[in-house]
């Protein structure tokens, strides 16, 4: 833990360093948007007062990360499950006021914002109530269980002008940001396909202390609360695909099934989908729960190269020739007969001897932390980052349309009303 | 001068870059041929790499002493060739020196390695600790801990294999370059009678020390000097004299032009290690071979010797 803390401190330094390089700035509007204003309008001593709603597995992680962010006070915590409620109190050393009911918390506390990490079906109403209470909101992905709820959240965000940031942490990940920068610079050419997958080998089931808690604890397995693999996993990766292709899909087709875990789970245990974009590009997606060999990846493929951000790799389509060979080929083309300079000492090639691509960017696994830094910064300034919410929205809509395609066995077109225009 | 069509492509395999140049070959056929070359190299790597746990060579390396072992045809072939090389060189060419190589690799800081440490590493090395039953195509280790490392010969073996692949495809003229240290020059340059392969000065890359005229032959180089594309240079202690257990430290290289690159790798390495008077036995057994020896006295001064056998 000590080590973690130290690392995190370094990350902050690292962040401010990266954020000050101009190349980086252009691709991460949400980090530099307020770079100037931050110092001007907001006193450094200003502290941000946050409440956390839903301190389960993810909520705990967010809380621990927030405790490492400067100028943040976690003044309230809320959870309606006793063990987690007690744990939240402990985690904050009793400094935060604890609540079972978030509405009481919104009533009583003077907060700048809330962080919501409740199960999916408990995102929409808590988010909307918080926004209407004048608070900024960080809400875990995916946005909501239904399309209408996603839309209502978006509308309330717009109406109140309060921040609504959705927890797709890859949006703050230096590897992804650097990769995006390189895509914009043309390094992998024109992207024509993103192939993404998330494969695991487990059933998602959590142990339940007593039977009546089954649905509360294993909410991911029930359709009423969750869209399964789509909202839990695909959401992150469709966000990446949309972001890199820089478009909203036009339609989706797919098929899902329960092929392995026959244990009363309602959501699919494997899914396969195709998302089409208007320029002929597509995202091919699949997720599996009975084999983890291939793990997870978003393979971003262009005519000049490939990016695999999960493993931090970029590959070129053409491998550079040995300099002597380059010269030889030029000479043959021109009909010139000349010495071929390829023999001699061990001319160690500079490029990796096995072509495993190149690392995209140095990175310590801390994007969840970085996104909290980003949220706190936005709260301080009091304004949402341009186009950040848009990413979370389109991903959340996209996974639910994908579910619809699978459930109804139909090709689903992306409805106009679920498109947010880019802000300029 | 007329413009010439030429197909070329590069890829990575067997821990090195492979460049293939096919004059007069169109793109469609060229792609097919390069794919065949690549497949062949990947197959070889799967057989010969001691870094792939499932490779036949790794399986042998894990085996205990005493039991008779079978291996793949390819591995058997290369091991028996290496054993011949071991014998004709009086033990100088030895593919079981990994413990010594590793010992000296850790010596980057230049520390003196104590004799007893060298002795311990030496004790587990030695191709004479392997027994071959040629009839039954089986082998066994006579002591524990012996490991094969084909790093010094694998690329040459690959070049000889690729030559067969190209000839099968009726390719008459080609250059195949594995990391600049093993080169196949099939046939001739479209504008000449042969392929002029330039051996460069390790300390001045644009300068040739010698040009081999190569036609249907290979050029392989072993040396202690290295130079990267970004011009970082130095001396590597990776050629070990198995008799002393110590690396060759002087900056030098030996390039060999020969029909077979497997043989070329062997000869180049052995030439570096062998003292002058011992080379005779070996050279009596060679035909149609040219060796170029370069000894660097300083960055600007070197001595060369060309021997035609
Ligand atoms: N971004 C990521 O990488 C990531 C990773 C894991 C989970 N998540 C998301 O975080 C959210 C929570 O997932 P989890 O695994 O932590 O679930 P969890 O079941 O472990 O935690 C949810 C917590 O919310 C509490 N809760 C439920 N309803 C509540 C209410 N009305 N008021 C207050 N508390 C309430 C529960 O008691 C529980 O403690 C989900 O939306 C999930 O998709 C995101």
XYZ file of C-alpha atoms and ligand atoms in Angstrom:
777
model
C 0.000 0.000 0.000
C 2.804 2.402 0.925
C 4.286 1.659 -2.422
C 1.020 2.256 -4.158
C 0.688 5.591 -2.522
C 4.129 6.607 -3.532
C 3.455 5.455 -7.072
C 0.282 7.413 -7.196
C 2.037 10.558 -6.090
C 4.437 10.042 -8.934
C 1.527 9.607 -11.297
C 0.221 13.003 -10.404
C 3.556 14.469 -11.225
C 3.665 12.386 -14.345
C 0.197 13.560 -15.281
C 1.016 17.187 -14.986
C 4.108 16.543 -17.060
C 2.299 14.706 -19.823
C -0.501 17.196 -19.745
C 1.893 20.015 -20.433
C 3.297 18.549 -23.642
C 1.464 20.036 -26.588
C 1.207 16.755 -28.479
C -0.656 15.299 -25.584
C -2.953 18.256 -25.143
C -4.655 18.000 -28.488
C -5.919 14.496 -27.836
C -7.101 14.891 -24.323
C -9.410 17.850 -24.278
C -10.744 16.809 -20.917
C -7.420 17.266 -19.229
C -6.275 20.529 -20.703
C -9.601 22.266 -21.163
C -9.221 24.076 -17.876
C -5.479 24.096 -17.651
C -5.435 27.866 -17.621
C -8.585 28.432 -15.640
C -7.600 25.980 -12.984
C -5.010 28.265 -11.536
C -6.845 31.492 -12.199
C -10.368 31.024 -10.961
C -9.949 28.391 -8.343
C -7.857 28.810 -5.278
C -5.534 25.881 -4.749
C -6.776 25.621 -1.199
C -10.315 24.978 -2.373
C -11.293 21.527 -1.339
C -13.799 19.386 -3.126
C -16.445 17.765 -0.945
C -17.638 14.421 -2.242
C -20.074 11.732 -1.227
C -19.835 8.141 -2.393
C -22.994 6.162 -3.057
C -22.618 2.396 -3.316
C -19.413 1.316 -1.623
C -19.277 -2.268 -2.891
C -16.416 -3.746 -4.787
C -15.962 -0.891 -7.257
C -17.056 1.828 -4.836
C -14.348 0.751 -2.434
C -11.734 1.003 -5.194
C -12.934 4.469 -6.159
C -12.892 5.555 -2.528
C -9.314 4.394 -2.048
C -8.269 6.189 -5.217
C -10.044 9.384 -4.173
C -8.202 9.345 -0.871
C -5.013 9.763 -2.889
C -6.239 12.761 -4.848
C -5.222 16.150 -3.502
C -7.782 18.531 -2.045
C -10.590 16.036 -1.785
C -12.708 15.406 1.279
C -14.888 12.336 1.306
C -17.476 13.761 3.656
C -20.232 11.186 3.206
C -20.662 7.553 2.270
C -23.824 5.663 1.521
C -24.645 1.999 1.163
C -27.821 0.076 1.911
C -26.059 -3.205 2.648
C -24.934 -3.404 6.269
C -21.512 -5.052 5.821
C -20.548 -2.572 3.113
C -21.995 0.329 5.085
C -19.808 -0.614 8.048
C -16.809 -1.154 5.841
C -17.251 2.299 4.290
C -17.143 3.868 7.731
C -13.950 2.028 8.511
C -12.378 2.957 5.214
C -12.908 6.632 5.958
C -11.773 6.243 9.571
C -15.197 7.376 10.678
C -14.583 10.829 9.228
C -17.378 10.551 6.688
C -21.019 10.616 7.713
C -22.656 7.361 6.747
C -26.119 6.853 5.249
C -28.308 3.954 4.198
C -30.458 6.158 1.994
C -28.839 8.426 -0.558
C -31.783 10.853 -0.472
C -31.053 11.608 3.175
C -27.468 12.144 2.264
C -28.387 14.573 -0.516
C -30.675 16.410 1.917
C -28.292 16.692 4.812
C -24.844 17.115 3.375
C -23.285 20.106 1.730
C -21.575 18.432 -1.207
C -19.921 19.496 -4.439
C -20.420 16.154 -6.083
C -21.184 12.480 -5.716
C -19.529 9.311 -6.956
C -22.020 6.574 -7.762
C -21.005 2.923 -7.868
C -24.262 1.125 -7.237
C -25.444 -1.743 -9.441
C -26.518 -0.779 -12.959
C -30.272 -0.488 -12.309
C -29.548 1.885 -9.429
C -27.602 4.381 -11.537
C -30.286 6.421 -13.268
C -32.514 7.630 -10.439
C -29.604 8.319 -8.097
C -27.775 10.254 -10.828
C -30.863 12.258 -11.774
C -31.722 13.086 -8.148
C -28.137 14.174 -7.514
C -27.946 16.364 -10.610
C -31.287 17.929 -9.700
C -29.926 18.567 -6.222
C -27.277 20.728 -7.916
C -24.436 18.241 -7.576
C -21.815 17.104 -10.033
C -21.889 13.371 -10.676
C -19.392 10.690 -11.426
C -21.373 7.558 -12.254
C -19.863 4.171 -12.955
C -20.328 2.626 -16.358
C -22.568 1.566 -17.923
C -25.010 4.450 -17.587
C -28.278 2.621 -17.066
C -30.259 -0.545 -17.602
C -32.601 0.980 -20.184
C -32.253 3.281 -23.171
C -34.862 5.650 -21.743
C -32.950 5.960 -18.473
C -29.731 6.750 -20.324
C -31.577 9.442 -22.228
C -33.154 10.864 -19.067
C -29.737 11.043 -17.447
C -28.363 12.850 -20.497
C -31.281 15.279 -20.541
C -30.908 16.078 -16.857
C -27.182 16.575 -17.283
C -27.903 19.054 -20.049
C -30.717 20.826 -18.229
C -28.800 21.277 -14.982
C -25.436 22.039 -16.614
C -23.844 19.883 -13.941
C -21.014 17.498 -14.704
C -21.947 13.924 -15.511
C -18.874 11.790 -16.014
C -19.293 8.079 -16.790
C -16.662 5.667 -15.482
C -14.926 4.533 -18.649
C -11.428 4.911 -17.299
C -9.700 4.213 -20.618
C -10.625 7.771 -21.553
C -7.976 8.860 -19.049
C -5.445 6.172 -19.781
C -2.122 7.540 -21.135
C -1.669 4.508 -23.397
C -5.022 5.068 -25.083
C -4.499 8.805 -25.272
C -1.096 8.389 -26.815
C -2.430 5.755 -29.212
C -5.241 8.090 -30.243
C -2.734 10.830 -30.850
C -0.786 8.511 -33.142
C -3.945 7.503 -34.986
C -4.748 11.181 -35.573
C -1.223 11.661 -36.886
C -1.889 8.929 -39.436
C 0.493 6.357 -38.027
C -1.741 3.346 -38.615
C -3.457 4.831 -41.669
C -7.186 4.575 -42.133
C -8.938 2.499 -39.488
C -11.248 0.014 -41.176
C -11.976 -2.371 -38.356
C -11.808 -2.724 -34.608
C -11.950 -6.270 -33.340
C -12.567 -6.358 -29.625
C -13.109 -9.156 -27.175
C -13.225 -9.889 -23.495
C -12.858 -13.506 -22.504
C -13.011 -14.829 -18.994
C -13.376 -18.184 -17.434
C -15.681 -17.711 -14.483
C -19.367 -17.481 -13.771
C -19.416 -14.077 -12.045
C -21.183 -15.598 -9.102
C -20.358 -14.127 -5.711
C -20.899 -16.077 -2.504
C -24.162 -15.180 -0.795
C -24.388 -15.182 3.026
C -28.104 -16.015 2.951
C -30.482 -16.901 0.095
C -32.651 -13.767 0.216
C -29.549 -11.707 -0.676
C -28.951 -13.621 -3.930
C -30.403 -11.007 -6.264
C -28.856 -8.099 -4.383
C -25.370 -9.536 -4.436
C -25.467 -11.328 -7.775
C -27.300 -8.534 -9.565
C -25.082 -8.973 -12.648
C -26.735 -12.315 -13.425
C -30.312 -11.006 -13.591
C -31.863 -9.235 -16.531
C -33.858 -6.913 -14.325
C -30.668 -5.328 -13.000
C -28.043 -5.861 -15.626
C -27.491 -6.404 -19.333
C -24.758 -8.884 -18.446
C -21.619 -8.930 -20.541
C -22.848 -5.965 -22.580
C -23.051 -3.386 -19.792
C -20.336 -4.899 -17.627
C -17.581 -5.562 -20.194
C -18.525 -4.581 -23.760
C -19.329 -1.072 -22.551
C -15.626 -0.294 -22.071
C -14.613 -1.649 -25.420
C -17.383 -0.197 -27.528
C -16.404 3.109 -25.983
C -12.855 2.556 -27.258
C -14.063 1.562 -30.748
C -16.350 4.597 -31.111
C -13.641 6.872 -29.784
C -10.937 5.667 -32.150
C -13.199 5.351 -35.206
C -14.520 8.770 -34.154
C -18.088 7.953 -35.112
C -21.339 6.670 -33.709
C -22.405 3.279 -35.141
C -25.339 3.228 -37.546
C -26.583 -0.245 -36.697
C -25.823 -3.407 -34.786
C -26.496 -7.105 -35.244
C -25.637 -9.939 -32.944
C -26.393 -13.154 -31.206
C -26.107 -14.267 -27.612
C -26.649 -17.485 -25.765
C -26.261 -19.422 -22.580
C -23.866 -22.104 -23.594
C -22.021 -23.165 -20.489
C -23.148 -21.845 -17.114
C -26.467 -23.579 -16.502
C -27.147 -22.239 -13.058
C -30.141 -20.009 -13.213
C -28.237 -17.124 -14.723
C -30.526 -15.012 -16.878
C -27.981 -12.966 -18.823
C -26.041 -14.445 -21.749
C -22.789 -16.195 -20.991
C -21.481 -15.458 -24.467
C -22.229 -12.756 -27.003
C -21.080 -11.891 -30.527
C -21.948 -8.644 -32.286
C -21.143 -6.509 -35.276
C -21.408 -2.717 -35.102
C -21.468 -0.874 -38.437
C -20.375 2.723 -38.989
C -21.469 4.948 -41.870
C -18.106 4.828 -43.649
C -18.070 1.045 -43.931
C -15.907 0.601 -40.847
C -17.031 -1.898 -38.261
C -16.432 -3.112 -34.777
C -16.586 -6.876 -34.344
C -17.135 -7.796 -30.739
C -17.368 -10.917 -28.679
C -17.325 -11.865 -25.046
C -17.038 -15.274 -23.460
C -17.142 -16.639 -19.902
C -15.833 -20.163 -20.398
C -12.327 -19.587 -21.791
C -9.787 -16.945 -20.837
C -6.917 -17.854 -23.129
C -7.236 -14.745 -25.302
C -8.082 -12.376 -22.459
C -9.170 -8.956 -23.592
C -8.128 -6.622 -26.337
C -9.254 -3.976 -28.744
C -7.399 -4.600 -31.997
C -7.510 -1.316 -33.844
C -6.633 -2.022 -37.445
C -5.599 0.458 -40.095
C -4.054 -0.006 -43.502
C -0.652 1.048 -42.145
C -0.635 -0.531 -38.732
C -2.363 -2.053 -35.741
C -2.828 -0.902 -32.182
C -3.440 -3.240 -29.271
C -3.892 -0.839 -26.392
C -4.620 -3.420 -23.681
C -1.143 -4.880 -24.137
C 0.319 -1.462 -24.955
C 1.512 -2.352 -28.435
C 1.609 -0.683 -31.822
C 2.624 -2.604 -34.961
C 3.560 -1.378 -38.387
C 2.317 -3.187 -41.484
C 5.711 -2.921 -43.121
C 8.881 -3.984 -41.385
C 11.834 -1.773 -42.248
C 14.448 -3.447 -44.428
C 18.116 -3.648 -43.514
C 19.723 -0.457 -44.877
C 21.967 -2.422 -47.238
C 18.983 -4.257 -48.658
C 17.120 -0.990 -49.170
C 20.060 0.255 -51.199
C 20.234 -2.992 -53.203
C 16.541 -2.834 -54.124
C 16.932 0.785 -55.241
C 19.917 -0.153 -57.336
C 18.199 -3.092 -59.029
C 15.225 -0.882 -59.835
C 17.553 1.614 -61.469
C 19.592 -1.064 -63.217
C 22.678 -0.253 -61.164
C 25.235 -2.918 -60.271
C 26.994 -2.038 -57.050
C 28.402 -3.618 -53.929
C 25.787 -4.810 -51.445
C 26.806 -3.660 -47.978
C 25.335 -6.429 -45.867
C 28.207 -8.560 -44.683
C 30.501 -7.811 -41.848
C 30.445 -7.449 -38.135
C 27.347 -8.527 -36.307
C 25.261 -5.627 -37.506
C 22.790 -5.761 -34.701
C 19.482 -4.357 -35.902
C 18.199 -1.530 -33.750
C 14.616 -2.620 -34.046
C 13.425 -5.463 -31.880
C 14.818 -8.724 -33.159
C 11.475 -10.344 -32.905
C 8.786 -8.122 -34.252
C 6.552 -7.794 -31.277
C 5.596 -4.268 -32.164
C 6.546 -1.307 -30.060
C 5.300 -0.071 -26.744
C 2.808 2.767 -27.168
C 3.594 4.624 -23.952
C 5.128 4.134 -20.532
C 2.296 3.561 -18.153
C 1.628 2.320 -14.676
C -1.741 0.747 -14.240
C -3.590 3.729 -12.813
C -6.295 4.939 -15.168
C -8.975 4.606 -12.507
C -6.971 7.023 -10.412
C -6.416 9.387 -13.329
C -10.111 9.532 -14.086
C -10.795 10.502 -10.477
C -8.186 13.235 -10.764
C -9.996 14.342 -13.900
C -13.361 14.379 -12.184
C -12.109 16.330 -9.178
C -10.490 18.847 -11.476
C -13.721 19.333 -13.402
C -15.681 19.729 -10.166
C -13.281 22.407 -8.997
C -13.816 24.339 -12.174
C -17.507 23.559 -12.073
C -17.943 22.749 -15.749
C -18.064 19.466 -17.681
C -15.284 18.600 -20.122
C -16.295 19.006 -23.716
C -17.384 15.759 -25.400
C -16.393 13.525 -22.520
C -19.944 12.614 -21.537
C -20.720 11.941 -25.186
C -18.322 8.967 -25.144
C -19.982 7.406 -22.118
C -23.433 8.017 -23.548
C -22.826 6.435 -26.936
C -21.186 3.427 -25.390
C -24.038 2.955 -22.923
C -26.637 3.280 -25.695
C -24.630 1.030 -27.988
C -24.441 -1.908 -25.615
C -28.186 -1.764 -24.949
C -28.960 -1.636 -28.684
C -26.669 -4.629 -29.044
C -28.651 -6.461 -26.388
C -31.858 -5.598 -28.220
C -30.419 -6.999 -31.455
C -29.567 -10.266 -29.709
C -32.801 -10.532 -27.715
C -35.051 -9.868 -30.713
C -32.845 -11.461 -33.337
C -32.960 -8.324 -35.475
C -30.648 -5.754 -36.988
C -31.109 -2.629 -34.906
C -30.566 0.804 -36.403
C -29.231 3.510 -34.124
C -32.136 5.885 -33.416
C -31.512 9.543 -34.162
C -32.580 10.559 -30.650
C -29.666 8.654 -29.137
C -27.017 10.630 -30.973
C -25.248 13.486 -29.242
C -23.599 15.936 -31.598
C -19.978 16.799 -30.958
C -19.439 20.090 -29.201
C -16.909 22.332 -30.882
C 19.729 1.966 -67.943
C 16.574 -0.156 -68.024
C 14.284 -0.203 -65.039
C 14.050 -3.589 -63.375
C 11.225 -5.213 -61.512
C 12.159 -6.564 -58.116
C 10.082 -7.955 -55.285
C 11.345 -7.537 -51.740
C 9.969 -7.985 -48.263
C 11.256 -8.232 -44.704
C 9.972 -9.950 -41.607
C 11.185 -11.101 -38.208
C 11.746 -14.747 -37.362
C 14.303 -16.817 -35.448
C 15.252 -13.796 -33.417
C 16.463 -11.849 -36.410
C 15.323 -9.791 -39.342
C 14.983 -11.623 -42.617
C 15.169 -9.687 -45.891
C 14.251 -11.384 -49.140
C 15.040 -9.794 -52.521
C 13.705 -11.456 -55.684
C 14.689 -9.705 -58.921
C 12.322 -10.138 -61.847
C 9.576 -11.610 -59.687
C 6.110 -10.026 -59.697
C 4.254 -9.085 -56.557
C 1.787 -11.952 -56.515
C 4.395 -14.677 -56.885
C 6.841 -12.801 -54.674
C 4.325 -12.717 -51.829
C 3.793 -16.469 -52.143
C 7.493 -17.195 -52.114
C 8.169 -14.987 -49.097
C 5.295 -16.672 -47.284
C 6.925 -20.046 -47.928
C 10.261 -18.763 -46.650
C 8.582 -17.359 -43.564
C 6.692 -20.594 -42.867
C 9.917 -22.538 -43.166
C 11.678 -20.269 -40.699
C 8.824 -20.406 -38.232
C 8.867 -24.196 -38.433
C 12.621 -24.217 -37.873
C 12.328 -21.887 -34.930
C 9.734 -24.155 -33.354
C 12.175 -27.021 -33.720
C 15.437 -25.381 -32.784
C 14.703 -22.690 -30.225
C 15.663 -23.392 -26.658
C 13.436 -20.502 -25.632
C 10.294 -22.318 -26.731
C 9.521 -24.798 -23.935
C 7.723 -27.239 -26.250
C 10.444 -27.365 -28.919
C 12.216 -30.694 -29.485
C 15.474 -29.020 -28.473
C 13.967 -27.855 -25.151
C 12.631 -31.344 -24.521
C 16.120 -32.738 -24.956
C 17.544 -30.016 -22.733
C 15.231 -31.071 -19.924
C 16.021 -34.765 -20.198
C 17.922 -36.594 -17.484
C 21.187 -38.336 -18.123
C 21.326 -41.959 -19.100
C 18.078 -42.523 -20.931
C 18.090 -42.906 -24.682
C 16.239 -40.097 -26.389
C 14.574 -39.680 -29.728
C 14.027 -36.327 -31.326
C 12.626 -34.817 -34.504
C 14.275 -35.510 -37.839
C 15.381 -31.889 -38.208
C 16.905 -31.705 -34.759
C 18.613 -35.035 -35.234
C 20.077 -33.788 -38.493
C 21.459 -30.563 -37.094
C 22.785 -32.215 -33.918
C 24.688 -34.851 -35.837
C 26.109 -32.213 -38.176
C 27.227 -30.213 -35.147
C 28.755 -33.319 -33.649
C 30.810 -33.833 -36.807
C 31.920 -30.220 -36.582
C 32.829 -30.785 -32.942
C 35.005 -33.714 -33.867
C 36.802 -32.220 -36.862
C 37.548 -29.078 -34.871
C 38.948 -31.088 -31.962
C 36.241 -29.808 -29.665
C 36.539 -26.130 -30.536
C 33.112 -25.882 -32.134
C 30.754 -26.858 -29.365
C 27.000 -26.175 -29.090
C 26.830 -27.040 -25.389
C 28.517 -23.938 -23.986
C 25.431 -22.115 -22.720
C 26.583 -22.152 -19.054
C 29.839 -20.433 -20.033
C 28.130 -17.983 -22.376
C 25.680 -17.048 -19.634
C 28.492 -16.656 -17.133
C 30.313 -14.182 -19.344
C 27.121 -12.408 -20.312
C 26.759 -11.359 -16.698
C 30.231 -9.942 -16.953
C 29.207 -6.751 -18.741
C 30.801 -4.676 -16.038
C 34.132 -6.283 -16.870
C 34.675 -7.957 -13.528
C 37.248 -10.719 -13.390
C 35.483 -14.029 -13.132
C 37.285 -16.295 -10.677
C 38.769 -19.465 -12.103
C 36.715 -21.755 -9.921
C 33.515 -20.182 -11.247
C 34.715 -20.724 -14.799
C 35.686 -24.242 -13.843
C 32.240 -25.004 -12.486
C 30.544 -23.757 -15.645
C 33.029 -25.600 -17.815
C 32.359 -28.845 -15.986
C 28.751 -28.986 -17.215
C 29.664 -28.058 -20.795
C 30.952 -30.368 -23.490
C 29.546 -32.163 -26.490
C 31.591 -35.199 -25.467
C 29.035 -35.671 -22.703
C 26.555 -36.719 -25.385
C 26.505 -40.134 -26.982
C 24.936 -40.783 -30.380
C 23.609 -44.084 -31.630
C 23.622 -43.331 -35.331
C 21.966 -46.597 -36.311
C 18.943 -46.140 -34.079
C 18.905 -42.350 -34.393
C 18.961 -41.836 -30.661
C 21.138 -39.995 -28.217
C 21.766 -39.797 -24.495
C 23.456 -37.510 -22.032
C 26.361 -38.965 -20.133
C 26.101 -36.364 -17.398
C 23.451 -34.034 -16.023
C 22.947 -30.422 -16.999
C 24.116 -30.550 -20.603
C 22.146 -28.175 -22.825
C 22.110 -27.565 -26.552
C 22.229 -24.023 -27.855
C 21.937 -23.737 -31.616
C 22.228 -19.940 -31.616
C 25.596 -20.078 -33.387
C 24.495 -22.290 -36.238
C 20.708 -22.012 -36.572
C 20.728 -19.079 -38.972
C 23.151 -20.856 -41.282
C 20.974 -23.944 -41.189
C 17.966 -21.767 -42.011
C 19.776 -20.223 -44.999
C 20.579 -23.662 -46.391
C 16.970 -24.726 -45.892
C 15.645 -21.567 -47.564
C 17.907 -22.198 -50.521
C 16.006 -25.448 -51.088
C 12.669 -23.649 -50.797
C 13.685 -21.088 -53.435
C 15.063 -23.689 -55.819
C 11.812 -25.650 -55.492
C 9.981 -22.551 -56.617
C 12.331 -22.296 -59.608
C 13.757 -19.055 -58.288
C 17.166 -18.605 -59.869
C 18.335 -15.270 -58.526
C 17.793 -14.017 -54.998
C 19.280 -12.474 -51.909
C 18.180 -13.695 -48.509
C 19.684 -11.835 -45.588
C 19.376 -12.967 -41.973
C 20.502 -10.112 -39.785
C 23.466 -9.306 -42.087
C 25.431 -12.203 -40.622
C 24.097 -15.007 -42.835
C 23.456 -14.199 -46.469
C 22.348 -16.393 -49.335
C 23.218 -15.060 -52.777
C 21.457 -17.238 -55.283
C 22.401 -16.818 -58.942
C 23.390 -13.342 -59.913
C 22.533 -9.669 -59.809
C 20.376 -8.680 -62.809
C 23.131 -6.340 -63.980
C 26.168 -8.465 -63.209
C 27.699 -11.896 -63.202
C 27.418 -12.439 -59.466
C 26.354 -10.718 -56.269
C 29.049 -8.432 -54.859
C 28.664 -8.781 -51.088
C 30.585 -6.045 -49.293
C 32.138 -6.802 -45.918
C 32.110 -3.540 -44.063
C 34.510 -2.009 -41.632
C 32.916 -2.402 -38.212
C 34.099 1.039 -37.204
C 33.259 2.817 -40.427
C 30.146 1.414 -41.942
C 30.433 3.029 -45.343
C 33.811 1.499 -46.007
C 34.276 -1.991 -47.439
C 37.178 -4.052 -46.296
C 36.515 -6.707 -48.878
C 33.986 -7.618 -51.536
C 33.126 -11.279 -52.028
C 31.969 -12.245 -55.480
C 29.187 -14.626 -54.685
C 27.262 -16.809 -57.067
C 24.997 -19.531 -55.680
C 26.854 -19.343 -52.417
C 26.495 -17.994 -48.926
C 28.409 -15.498 -46.831
C 28.383 -15.839 -43.070
C 30.147 -13.707 -40.503
C 31.051 -14.322 -36.888
C 32.750 -11.755 -34.803
C 33.197 -10.081 -31.499
C 32.637 -6.598 -32.906
C 29.138 -5.347 -33.367
C 27.647 -2.221 -34.777
C 24.012 -1.186 -34.682
C 22.101 0.738 -37.294
C 22.394 3.750 -35.056
C 26.134 3.256 -34.925
C 26.475 2.004 -31.393
C 29.471 -0.265 -31.436
C 31.471 -2.417 -29.165
C 32.840 -5.855 -28.431
C 30.681 -8.721 -27.297
C 32.073 -11.605 -25.298
C 29.872 -14.241 -26.824
C 32.389 -16.469 -28.564
C 33.875 -18.791 -25.994
C 36.960 -20.893 -26.317
C 35.755 -24.159 -24.780
C 39.286 -25.204 -23.927
C 39.973 -22.228 -21.661
C 36.366 -21.421 -20.809
C 37.111 -17.789 -21.632
C 35.666 -15.511 -24.294
C 37.535 -14.101 -27.279
C 38.102 -10.502 -26.262
C 39.946 -8.923 -29.150
C 37.878 -7.035 -31.709
C 37.789 -9.262 -34.763
C 35.555 -10.989 -37.246
C 35.726 -13.812 -39.719
C 33.574 -13.939 -42.848
C 33.243 -17.115 -44.848
C 32.073 -17.603 -48.394
C 30.970 -21.171 -48.941
C 28.329 -23.359 -50.547
C 26.678 -24.077 -47.229
C 25.899 -21.466 -44.625
C 25.724 -24.140 -41.918
C 29.307 -24.943 -42.722
C 30.095 -21.228 -42.997
C 28.838 -20.562 -39.475
C 30.925 -23.399 -38.174
C 34.061 -22.351 -39.959
C 33.762 -18.662 -39.081
C 33.347 -19.378 -35.384
C 36.067 -21.997 -35.295
C 38.480 -19.760 -37.225
C 38.137 -17.088 -34.602
C 38.921 -19.435 -31.758
C 41.611 -21.616 -33.288
C 45.218 -20.601 -33.019
C 47.059 -20.228 -36.312
C 48.849 -23.587 -36.296
C 45.674 -25.537 -35.633
C 43.823 -24.181 -38.600
C 45.743 -26.339 -41.005
C 44.031 -29.574 -40.082
C 40.745 -27.921 -40.745
C 41.671 -26.177 -43.949
C 42.809 -29.423 -45.450
C 39.222 -30.594 -45.255
C 37.720 -27.532 -46.957
C 36.967 -27.039 -50.635
C 35.733 -23.968 -52.475
C 35.851 -21.806 -49.389
C 37.125 -18.270 -48.851
C 37.708 -16.843 -45.405
C 38.321 -13.214 -44.595
C 39.793 -12.461 -41.211
C 39.728 -8.944 -39.820
C 41.603 -7.985 -36.673
C 40.932 -4.487 -35.469
C 43.933 -2.910 -33.765
C 42.087 0.309 -33.122
C 39.063 2.078 -34.516
C 41.081 3.243 -37.491
C 43.574 0.452 -37.949
C 42.983 -3.151 -38.878
C 44.679 -6.144 -40.426
C 43.019 -8.492 -42.850
C 43.817 -11.847 -44.281
C 42.027 -13.608 -47.082
C 42.463 -17.368 -47.378
C 41.187 -19.267 -50.374
C 40.839 -22.974 -49.791
N -15.061 0.896 -14.448
C -14.792 -0.343 -14.112
O -13.777 -0.906 -14.505
C -15.742 -1.075 -13.219
C -15.319 -2.244 -12.561
C -16.203 -2.904 -11.745
C -17.481 -2.411 -11.587
N -17.874 -1.279 -12.228
C -19.242 -0.762 -12.079
O -19.445 -0.344 -10.759
C -20.800 -0.568 -10.389
C -20.858 -1.401 -9.128
O -20.261 -2.672 -9.340
P -19.689 -3.530 -8.119
O -18.988 -4.676 -8.664
O -18.998 -2.641 -7.198
O -21.051 -4.036 -7.447
P -21.260 -4.400 -5.927
O -22.513 -5.183 -5.867
O -20.026 -4.974 -5.363
O -21.455 -3.001 -5.223
C -22.632 -2.246 -5.313
C -22.854 -1.596 -3.972
O -23.933 -0.694 -4.081
C -24.772 -0.851 -2.940
N -26.108 -0.368 -3.285
C -27.027 -0.936 -4.065
N -28.100 -0.159 -4.162
C -27.854 0.943 -3.421
C -28.591 2.097 -3.116
N -29.808 2.303 -3.625
N -28.063 2.997 -2.291
C -26.820 2.801 -1.780
N -26.081 1.739 -2.041
C -26.596 0.813 -2.854
C -24.697 -2.313 -2.658
O -25.112 -2.586 -1.351
C -23.241 -2.607 -2.915
O -22.467 -2.386 -1.766
C -21.451 -1.210 -11.595
O -22.113 -0.250 -12.358
C -20.301 -1.767 -12.359
O -20.556 -1.841 -13.743
C -17.013 -0.601 -13.016
